[in-house]
Amino acid sequence: MRGGSSSSTTLSTLIQAAKMNEVDPLAWLTQTLERIAAGWQASDIDALMPWNFKK
């Protein structure tokens, strides 16, 4: 059985990556989740990473 610790570790890592790239984690995460909900293509997932964040 897979627990939530894997998901929380992944989220924590992504938030740290945002901070390391001088990106506001909340702004980045909000934009990313909105784009995924709108049907963002999985083939372009790299564009959603914190180091590619554009306001």
PDB file of C-alpha atoms in Angstrom:
ATOM      1  CA  MET A   1       0.000   0.000   0.000  1.00  0.00           C
ATOM      2  CA  ARG A   2       1.325   3.388  -0.972  1.00  0.00           C
ATOM      3  CA  GLY A   3       0.947   6.183   1.555  1.00  0.00           C
ATOM      4  CA  GLY A   4       0.702   9.935   1.252  1.00  0.00           C
ATOM      5  CA  SER A   5       4.318  10.433   2.243  1.00  0.00           C
ATOM      6  CA  SER A   6       5.441   9.987  -1.364  1.00  0.00           C
ATOM      7  CA  SER A   7       3.054  12.719  -2.530  1.00  0.00           C
ATOM      8  CA  SER A   8       4.047  15.096   0.239  1.00  0.00           C
ATOM      9  CA  THR A   9       7.730  14.486  -0.493  1.00  0.00           C
ATOM     10  CA  THR A  10       7.181  15.263  -4.174  1.00  0.00           C
ATOM     11  CA  LEU A  11       5.259  18.442  -3.387  1.00  0.00           C
ATOM     12  CA  SER A  12       7.885  19.551  -0.880  1.00  0.00           C
ATOM     13  CA  THR A  13      10.632  18.981  -3.454  1.00  0.00           C
ATOM     14  CA  LEU A  14       8.777  21.024  -6.076  1.00  0.00           C
ATOM     15  CA  ILE A  15       8.186  23.873  -3.620  1.00  0.00           C
ATOM     16  CA  GLN A  16      11.882  23.879  -2.736  1.00  0.00           C
ATOM     17  CA  ALA A  17      12.739  23.929  -6.453  1.00  0.00           C
ATOM     18  CA  ALA A  18      10.519  26.990  -6.874  1.00  0.00           C
ATOM     19  CA  LYS A  19      12.277  28.757  -4.010  1.00  0.00           C
ATOM     20  CA  MET A  20      15.706  27.853  -5.390  1.00  0.00           C
ATOM     21  CA  ASN A  21      14.674  29.393  -8.724  1.00  0.00           C
ATOM     22  CA  GLU A  22      13.449  32.555  -6.952  1.00  0.00           C
ATOM     23  CA  VAL A  23       9.828  31.808  -7.856  1.00  0.00           C
ATOM     24  CA  ASP A  24       6.914  32.416  -5.487  1.00  0.00           C
ATOM     25  CA  PRO A  25       5.776  28.842  -4.712  1.00  0.00           C
ATOM     26  CA  LEU A  26       2.115  29.792  -4.298  1.00  0.00           C
ATOM     27  CA  ALA A  27       1.986  31.698  -7.598  1.00  0.00           C
ATOM     28  CA  TRP A  28       3.758  28.878  -9.429  1.00  0.00           C
ATOM     29  CA  LEU A  29       1.615  26.127  -7.897  1.00  0.00           C
ATOM     30  CA  THR A  30      -1.617  28.050  -8.561  1.00  0.00           C
ATOM     31  CA  GLN A  31      -0.722  28.602 -12.210  1.00  0.00           C
ATOM     32  CA  THR A  32       0.416  24.998 -12.624  1.00  0.00           C
ATOM     33  CA  LEU A  33      -2.764  23.512 -11.144  1.00  0.00           C
ATOM     34  CA  GLU A  34      -4.941  25.858 -13.229  1.00  0.00           C
ATOM     35  CA  ARG A  35      -3.136  24.789 -16.390  1.00  0.00           C
ATOM     36  CA  ILE A  36      -3.435  21.087 -15.554  1.00  0.00           C
ATOM     37  CA  ALA A  37      -7.157  21.507 -14.814  1.00  0.00           C
ATOM     38  CA  ALA A  38      -7.595  23.266 -18.167  1.00  0.00           C
ATOM     39  CA  GLY A  39      -6.171  20.244 -19.994  1.00  0.00           C
ATOM     40  CA  TRP A  40      -2.453  20.939 -20.266  1.00  0.00           C
ATOM     41  CA  GLN A  41      -0.770  18.376 -22.555  1.00  0.00           C
ATOM     42  CA  ALA A  42       1.327  15.796 -20.701  1.00  0.00           C
ATOM     43  CA  SER A  43       3.869  15.957 -23.520  1.00  0.00           C
ATOM     44  CA  ASP A  44       4.634  19.572 -22.483  1.00  0.00           C
ATOM     45  CA  ILE A  45       4.984  18.903 -18.751  1.00  0.00           C
ATOM     46  CA  ASP A  46       8.498  20.390 -18.632  1.00  0.00           C
ATOM     47  CA  ALA A  47       7.005  23.827 -19.335  1.00  0.00           C
ATOM     48  CA  LEU A  48       5.196  23.618 -15.968  1.00  0.00           C
ATOM     49  CA  MET A  49       8.358  23.185 -13.909  1.00  0.00           C
ATOM     50  CA  PRO A  50       9.312  26.049 -11.562  1.00  0.00           C
ATOM     51  CA  TRP A  51      12.423  26.981 -13.565  1.00  0.00           C
ATOM     52  CA  ASN A  52      10.178  27.696 -16.575  1.00  0.00           C
ATOM     53  CA  PHE A  53       7.615  29.763 -14.628  1.00  0.00           C
ATOM     54  CA  LYS A  54       6.411  32.907 -16.336  1.00  0.00           C
ATOM     55  CA  LYS A  55       3.882  35.240 -14.743  1.00  0.00           C
TER      56      LYS A  55
END
